[in-house]
Amino acid sequence: MTIPGVGPVTAERIILHREDYGRYNSVEDLLNVKGIGPKTLKKIRTYIKIED
């Protein structure tokens, strides 16, 4: 799956962050990933789904 605005480096950071800190509990948790700020999160949030 490709998300507009998320390149391979950011995608890798998302995965590494999850491996280091565990699952994401909310979309806002992605703000803890280097390279994802409020503007990027706003653009990608419709493509992200966090499940229980």
mmCIF file as gemmi writes it, N, C-alpha and C atoms, coordinates in Angstrom:
data_model
loop_
_atom_site.group_PDB
_atom_site.id
_atom_site.type_symbol
_atom_site.label_atom_id
_atom_site.label_alt_id
_atom_site.label_comp_id
_atom_site.label_asym_id
_atom_site.label_entity_id
_atom_site.label_seq_id
_atom_site.pdbx_PDB_ins_code
_atom_site.Cartn_x
_atom_site.Cartn_y
_atom_site.Cartn_z
_atom_site.occupancy
_atom_site.B_iso_or_equiv
_atom_site.pdbx_formal_charge
_atom_site.auth_seq_id
_atom_site.auth_asym_id
_atom_site.pdbx_PDB_model_num
ATOM 1 N N . MET Axp A 1 ? 0.853 -1.179 0 1 0 ? 1 A 1
ATOM 2 C CA . MET Axp A 1 ? 0 0 0 1 0 ? 1 A 1
ATOM 3 C C . MET Axp A 1 ? 0.895 1.238 0 1 0 ? 1 A 1
ATOM 4 N N . THR Axp A 2 ? 0.567 2.188 -0.831 1 0 ? 2 A 1
ATOM 5 C CA . THR Axp A 2 ? 1.296 3.443 -0.893 1 0 ? 2 A 1
ATOM 6 C C . THR Axp A 2 ? 0.406 4.561 -0.39 1 0 ? 2 A 1
ATOM 7 N N . ILE Axp A 3 ? 0.959 5.395 0.46 1 0 ? 3 A 1
ATOM 8 C CA . ILE Axp A 3 ? 0.226 6.537 1.001 1 0 ? 3 A 1
ATOM 9 C C . ILE Axp A 3 ? 0.87 7.802 0.458 1 0 ? 3 A 1
ATOM 10 N N . PRO Axp A 4 ? 0.091 8.646 -0.23 1 0 ? 4 A 1
ATOM 11 C CA . PRO Axp A 4 ? 0.656 9.89 -0.751 1 0 ? 4 A 1
ATOM 12 C C . PRO Axp A 4 ? 1.296 10.712 0.369 1 0 ? 4 A 1
ATOM 13 N N . GLY Axp A 5 ? 2.518 11.17 0.129 1 0 ? 5 A 1
ATOM 14 C CA . GLY Axp A 5 ? 3.209 11.974 1.128 1 0 ? 5 A 1
ATOM 15 C C . GLY Axp A 5 ? 4.101 11.178 2.06 1 0 ? 5 A 1
ATOM 16 N N . VAL Axp A 6 ? 4.04 9.844 1.948 1 0 ? 6 A 1
ATOM 17 C CA . VAL Axp A 6 ? 4.897 8.984 2.776 1 0 ? 6 A 1
ATOM 18 C C . VAL Axp A 6 ? 5.813 8.2 1.845 1 0 ? 6 A 1
ATOM 19 N N . GLY Axp A 7 ? 7.076 8.574 1.858 1 0 ? 7 A 1
ATOM 20 C CA . GLY Axp A 7 ? 8.061 7.887 1.033 1 0 ? 7 A 1
ATOM 21 C C . GLY Axp A 7 ? 8.646 6.695 1.76 1 0 ? 7 A 1
ATOM 22 N N . PRO Axp A 8 ? 9.591 6.021 1.113 1 0 ? 8 A 1
ATOM 23 C CA . PRO Axp A 8 ? 10.171 4.819 1.714 1 0 ? 8 A 1
ATOM 24 C C . PRO Axp A 8 ? 10.897 5.072 3.034 1 0 ? 8 A 1
ATOM 25 N N . VAL Axp A 9 ? 11.545 6.209 3.171 1 0 ? 9 A 1
ATOM 26 C CA . VAL Axp A 9 ? 12.27 6.496 4.417 1 0 ? 9 A 1
ATOM 27 C C . VAL Axp A 9 ? 11.291 6.674 5.571 1 0 ? 9 A 1
ATOM 28 N N . THR Axp A 10 ? 10.243 7.454 5.355 1 0 ? 10 A 1
ATOM 29 C CA . THR Axp A 10 ? 9.246 7.663 6.41 1 0 ? 10 A 1
ATOM 30 C C . THR Axp A 10 ? 8.509 6.366 6.715 1 0 ? 10 A 1
ATOM 31 N N . ALA Axp A 11 ? 8.204 5.59 5.69 1 0 ? 11 A 1
ATOM 32 C CA . ALA Axp A 11 ? 7.537 4.3 5.912 1 0 ? 11 A 1
ATOM 33 C C . ALA Axp A 11 ? 8.398 3.4 6.796 1 0 ? 11 A 1
ATOM 34 N N . GLU Axp A 12 ? 9.688 3.381 6.53 1 0 ? 12 A 1
ATOM 35 C CA . GLU Axp A 12 ? 10.603 2.578 7.349 1 0 ? 12 A 1
ATOM 36 C C . GLU Axp A 12 ? 10.636 3.091 8.784 1 0 ? 12 A 1
ATOM 37 N N . ARG Axp A 13 ? 10.612 4.399 8.952 1 0 ? 13 A 1
ATOM 38 C CA . ARG Axp A 13 ? 10.599 4.975 10.304 1 0 ? 13 A 1
ATOM 39 C C . ARG Axp A 13 ? 9.324 4.599 11.056 1 0 ? 13 A 1
ATOM 40 N N . ILE Axp A 14 ? 8.199 4.559 10.355 1 0 ? 14 A 1
ATOM 41 C CA . ILE Axp A 14 ? 6.932 4.156 10.977 1 0 ? 14 A 1
ATOM 42 C C . ILE Axp A 14 ? 7.044 2.723 11.493 1 0 ? 14 A 1
ATOM 43 N N . ILE Axp A 15 ? 7.601 1.849 10.679 1 0 ? 15 A 1
ATOM 44 C CA . ILE Axp A 15 ? 7.742 0.447 11.066 1 0 ? 15 A 1
ATOM 45 C C . ILE Axp A 15 ? 8.717 0.3 12.232 1 0 ? 15 A 1
ATOM 46 N N . LEU Axp A 16 ? 9.862 0.974 12.141 1 0 ? 16 A 1
ATOM 47 C CA . LEU Axp A 16 ? 10.856 0.877 13.215 1 0 ? 16 A 1
ATOM 48 C C . LEU Axp A 16 ? 10.316 1.425 14.532 1 0 ? 16 A 1
ATOM 49 N N . HIS Axp A 17 ? 9.565 2.504 14.458 1 0 ? 17 A 1
ATOM 50 C CA . HIS Axp A 17 ? 8.976 3.082 15.674 1 0 ? 17 A 1
ATOM 51 C C . HIS Axp A 17 ? 8.012 2.087 16.316 1 0 ? 17 A 1
ATOM 52 N N . ARG Axp A 18 ? 7.207 1.442 15.489 1 0 ? 18 A 1
ATOM 53 C CA . ARG Axp A 18 ? 6.269 0.438 16.012 1 0 ? 18 A 1
ATOM 54 C C . ARG Axp A 18 ? 7.019 -0.731 16.647 1 0 ? 18 A 1
ATOM 55 N N . GLU Axp A 19 ? 8.096 -1.165 16.015 1 0 ? 19 A 1
ATOM 56 C CA . GLU Axp A 19 ? 8.879 -2.269 16.575 1 0 ? 19 A 1
ATOM 57 C C . GLU Axp A 19 ? 9.522 -1.881 17.908 1 0 ? 19 A 1
ATOM 58 N N . ASP Axp A 20 ? 9.969 -0.632 18.016 1 0 ? 20 A 1
ATOM 59 C CA . ASP Axp A 20 ? 10.63 -0.172 19.24 1 0 ? 20 A 1
ATOM 60 C C . ASP Axp A 20 ? 9.656 0.12 20.377 1 0 ? 20 A 1
ATOM 61 N N . TYR Axp A 21 ? 8.48 0.676 20.049 1 0 ? 21 A 1
ATOM 62 C CA . TYR Axp A 21 ? 7.568 1.175 21.084 1 0 ? 21 A 1
ATOM 63 C C . TYR Axp A 21 ? 6.23 0.444 21.15 1 0 ? 21 A 1
ATOM 64 N N . GLY Axp A 22 ? 5.988 -0.49 20.254 1 0 ? 22 A 1
ATOM 65 C CA . GLY Axp A 22 ? 4.721 -1.21 20.264 1 0 ? 22 A 1
ATOM 66 C C . GLY Axp A 22 ? 3.702 -0.573 19.339 1 0 ? 22 A 1
ATOM 67 N N . ARG Axp A 23 ? 2.525 -1.131 19.364 1 0 ? 23 A 1
ATOM 68 C CA . ARG Axp A 23 ? 1.477 -0.723 18.424 1 0 ? 23 A 1
ATOM 69 C C . ARG Axp A 23 ? 1.071 0.725 18.612 1 0 ? 23 A 1
ATOM 70 N N . TYR Axp A 24 ? 0.514 1.269 17.547 1 0 ? 24 A 1
ATOM 71 C CA . TYR Axp A 24 ? -0.038 2.62 17.593 1 0 ? 24 A 1
ATOM 72 C C . TYR Axp A 24 ? -1.451 2.534 18.151 1 0 ? 24 A 1
ATOM 73 N N . ASN Axp A 25 ? -1.77 3.399 19.099 1 0 ? 25 A 1
ATOM 74 C CA . ASN Axp A 25 ? -3.1 3.416 19.7 1 0 ? 25 A 1
ATOM 75 C C . ASN Axp A 25 ? -4.018 4.432 19.054 1 0 ? 25 A 1
ATOM 76 N N . SER Axp A 26 ? -3.438 5.412 18.39 1 0 ? 26 A 1
ATOM 77 C CA . SER Axp A 26 ? -4.232 6.413 17.686 1 0 ? 26 A 1
ATOM 78 C C . SER Axp A 26 ? -3.41 6.944 16.522 1 0 ? 26 A 1
ATOM 79 N N . VAL Axp A 27 ? -4.08 7.556 15.572 1 0 ? 27 A 1
ATOM 80 C CA . VAL Axp A 27 ? -3.398 8.148 14.425 1 0 ? 27 A 1
ATOM 81 C C . VAL Axp A 27 ? -2.41 9.211 14.902 1 0 ? 27 A 1
ATOM 82 N N . GLU Axp A 28 ? -2.756 9.921 15.954 1 0 ? 28 A 1
ATOM 83 C CA . GLU Axp A 28 ? -1.888 10.977 16.483 1 0 ? 28 A 1
ATOM 84 C C . GLU Axp A 28 ? -0.547 10.437 16.98 1 0 ? 28 A 1
ATOM 85 N N . ASP Axp A 29 ? -0.475 9.148 17.308 1 0 ? 29 A 1
ATOM 86 C CA . ASP Axp A 29 ? 0.797 8.553 17.725 1 0 ? 29 A 1
ATOM 87 C C . ASP Axp A 29 ? 1.86 8.668 16.633 1 0 ? 29 A 1
ATOM 88 N N . LEU Axp A 30 ? 1.429 8.795 15.386 1 0 ? 30 A 1
ATOM 89 C CA . LEU Axp A 30 ? 2.384 8.933 14.285 1 0 ? 30 A 1
ATOM 90 C C . LEU Axp A 30 ? 3.182 10.228 14.38 1 0 ? 30 A 1
ATOM 91 N N . LEU Axp A 31 ? 2.701 11.179 15.161 1 0 ? 31 A 1
ATOM 92 C CA . LEU Axp A 31 ? 3.445 12.424 15.355 1 0 ? 31 A 1
ATOM 93 C C . LEU Axp A 31 ? 4.775 12.177 16.069 1 0 ? 31 A 1
ATOM 94 N N . ASN Axp A 32 ? 4.922 11.021 16.694 1 0 ? 32 A 1
ATOM 95 C CA . ASN Axp A 32 ? 6.17 10.665 17.364 1 0 ? 32 A 1
ATOM 96 C C . ASN Axp A 32 ? 7.224 10.126 16.4 1 0 ? 32 A 1
ATOM 97 N N . VAL Axp A 33 ? 6.84 9.93 15.143 1 0 ? 33 A 1
ATOM 98 C CA . VAL Axp A 33 ? 7.752 9.42 14.13 1 0 ? 33 A 1
ATOM 99 C C . VAL Axp A 33 ? 8.452 10.593 13.459 1 0 ? 33 A 1
ATOM 100 N N . LYS Axp A 34 ? 9.778 10.539 13.404 1 0 ? 34 A 1
ATOM 101 C CA . LYS Axp A 34 ? 10.543 11.596 12.743 1 0 ? 34 A 1
ATOM 102 C C . LYS Axp A 34 ? 10.09 11.711 11.288 1 0 ? 34 A 1
ATOM 103 N N . GLY Axp A 35 ? 9.789 12.924 10.872 1 0 ? 35 A 1
ATOM 104 C CA . GLY Axp A 35 ? 9.352 13.164 9.5 1 0 ? 35 A 1
ATOM 105 C C . GLY Axp A 35 ? 7.853 13.318 9.361 1 0 ? 35 A 1
ATOM 106 N N . ILE Axp A 36 ? 7.107 13.034 10.427 1 0 ? 36 A 1
ATOM 107 C CA . ILE Axp A 36 ? 5.661 13.23 10.391 1 0 ? 36 A 1
ATOM 108 C C . ILE Axp A 36 ? 5.309 14.325 11.381 1 0 ? 36 A 1
ATOM 109 N N . GLY Axp A 37 ? 4.873 15.433 10.837 1 0 ? 37 A 1
ATOM 110 C CA . GLY Axp A 37 ? 4.427 16.557 11.647 1 0 ? 37 A 1
ATOM 111 C C . GLY Axp A 37 ? 2.938 16.772 11.431 1 0 ? 37 A 1
ATOM 112 N N . PRO Axp A 38 ? 2.392 17.8 12.019 1 0 ? 38 A 1
ATOM 113 C CA . PRO Axp A 38 ? 0.956 18.058 11.907 1 0 ? 38 A 1
ATOM 114 C C . PRO Axp A 38 ? 0.458 18.179 10.463 1 0 ? 38 A 1
ATOM 115 N N . LYS Axp A 39 ? 1.23 18.822 9.589 1 0 ? 39 A 1
ATOM 116 C CA . LYS Axp A 39 ? 0.788 18.986 8.197 1 0 ? 39 A 1
ATOM 117 C C . LYS Axp A 39 ? 0.744 17.652 7.466 1 0 ? 39 A 1
ATOM 118 N N . THR Axp A 40 ? 1.77 16.843 7.662 1 0 ? 40 A 1
ATOM 119 C CA . THR Axp A 40 ? 1.793 15.527 7.024 1 0 ? 40 A 1
ATOM 120 C C . THR Axp A 40 ? 0.684 14.648 7.57 1 0 ? 40 A 1
ATOM 121 N N . LEU Axp A 41 ? 0.498 14.668 8.881 1 0 ? 41 A 1
ATOM 122 C CA . LEU Axp A 41 ? -0.554 13.855 9.487 1 0 ? 41 A 1
ATOM 123 C C . LEU Axp A 41 ? -1.921 14.242 8.935 1 0 ? 41 A 1
ATOM 124 N N . LYS Axp A 42 ? -2.152 15.522 8.765 1 0 ? 42 A 1
ATOM 125 C CA . LYS Axp A 42 ? -3.432 15.976 8.223 1 0 ? 42 A 1
ATOM 126 C C . LYS Axp A 42 ? -3.654 15.423 6.814 1 0 ? 42 A 1
ATOM 127 N N . LYS Axp A 43 ? -2.587 15.36 6.007 1 0 ? 43 A 1
ATOM 128 C CA . LYS Axp A 43 ? -2.7 14.853 4.638 1 0 ? 43 A 1
ATOM 129 C C . LYS Axp A 43 ? -2.934 13.351 4.583 1 0 ? 43 A 1
ATOM 130 N N . ILE Axp A 44 ? -2.347 12.612 5.52 1 0 ? 44 A 1
ATOM 131 C CA . ILE Axp A 44 ? -2.39 11.149 5.423 1 0 ? 44 A 1
ATOM 132 C C . ILE Axp A 44 ? -3.437 10.49 6.307 1 0 ? 44 A 1
ATOM 133 N N . ARG Axp A 45 ? -4.027 11.233 7.225 1 0 ? 45 A 1
ATOM 134 C CA . ARG Axp A 45 ? -4.901 10.604 8.218 1 0 ? 45 A 1
ATOM 135 C C . ARG Axp A 45 ? -6.083 9.852 7.605 1 0 ? 45 A 1
ATOM 136 N N . THR Axp A 46 ? -6.582 10.264 6.443 1 0 ? 46 A 1
ATOM 137 C CA . THR Axp A 46 ? -7.703 9.539 5.83 1 0 ? 46 A 1
ATOM 138 C C . THR Axp A 46 ? -7.279 8.175 5.289 1 0 ? 46 A 1
ATOM 139 N N . TYR Axp A 47 ? -5.974 7.956 5.147 1 0 ? 47 A 1
ATOM 140 C CA . TYR Axp A 47 ? -5.464 6.68 4.651 1 0 ? 47 A 1
ATOM 141 C C . TYR Axp A 47 ? -5.086 5.728 5.784 1 0 ? 47 A 1
ATOM 142 N N . ILE Axp A 48 ? -5.124 6.217 7.02 1 0 ? 48 A 1
ATOM 143 C CA . ILE Axp A 48 ? -4.646 5.448 8.172 1 0 ? 48 A 1
ATOM 144 C C . ILE Axp A 48 ? -5.829 4.933 8.988 1 0 ? 48 A 1
ATOM 145 N N . LYS Axp A 49 ? -5.734 3.675 9.38 1 0 ? 49 A 1
ATOM 146 C CA . LYS Axp A 49 ? -6.757 3.087 10.243 1 0 ? 49 A 1
ATOM 147 C C . LYS Axp A 49 ? -6.051 2.354 11.378 1 0 ? 49 A 1
ATOM 148 N N . ILE Axp A 50 ? -6.418 2.681 12.598 1 0 ? 50 A 1
ATOM 149 C CA . ILE Axp A 50 ? -5.868 2.014 13.777 1 0 ? 50 A 1
ATOM 150 C C . ILE Axp A 50 ? -6.959 1.096 14.325 1 0 ? 50 A 1
ATOM 151 N N . GLU Axp A 51 ? -6.655 -0.192 14.395 1 0 ? 51 A 1
ATOM 152 C CA . GLU Axp A 51 ? -7.643 -1.156 14.875 1 0 ? 51 A 1
ATOM 153 C C . GLU Axp A 51 ? -7.297 -1.609 16.284 1 0 ? 51 A 1
ATOM 154 N N . ASP Axp A 52 ? -8.329 -2.025 17.013 1 0 ? 52 A 1
ATOM 155 C CA . ASP Axp A 52 ? -8.134 -2.557 18.368 1 0 ? 52 A 1
ATOM 156 C C . ASP Axp A 52 ? -7.609 -3.969 18.318 1 0 ? 52 A 1
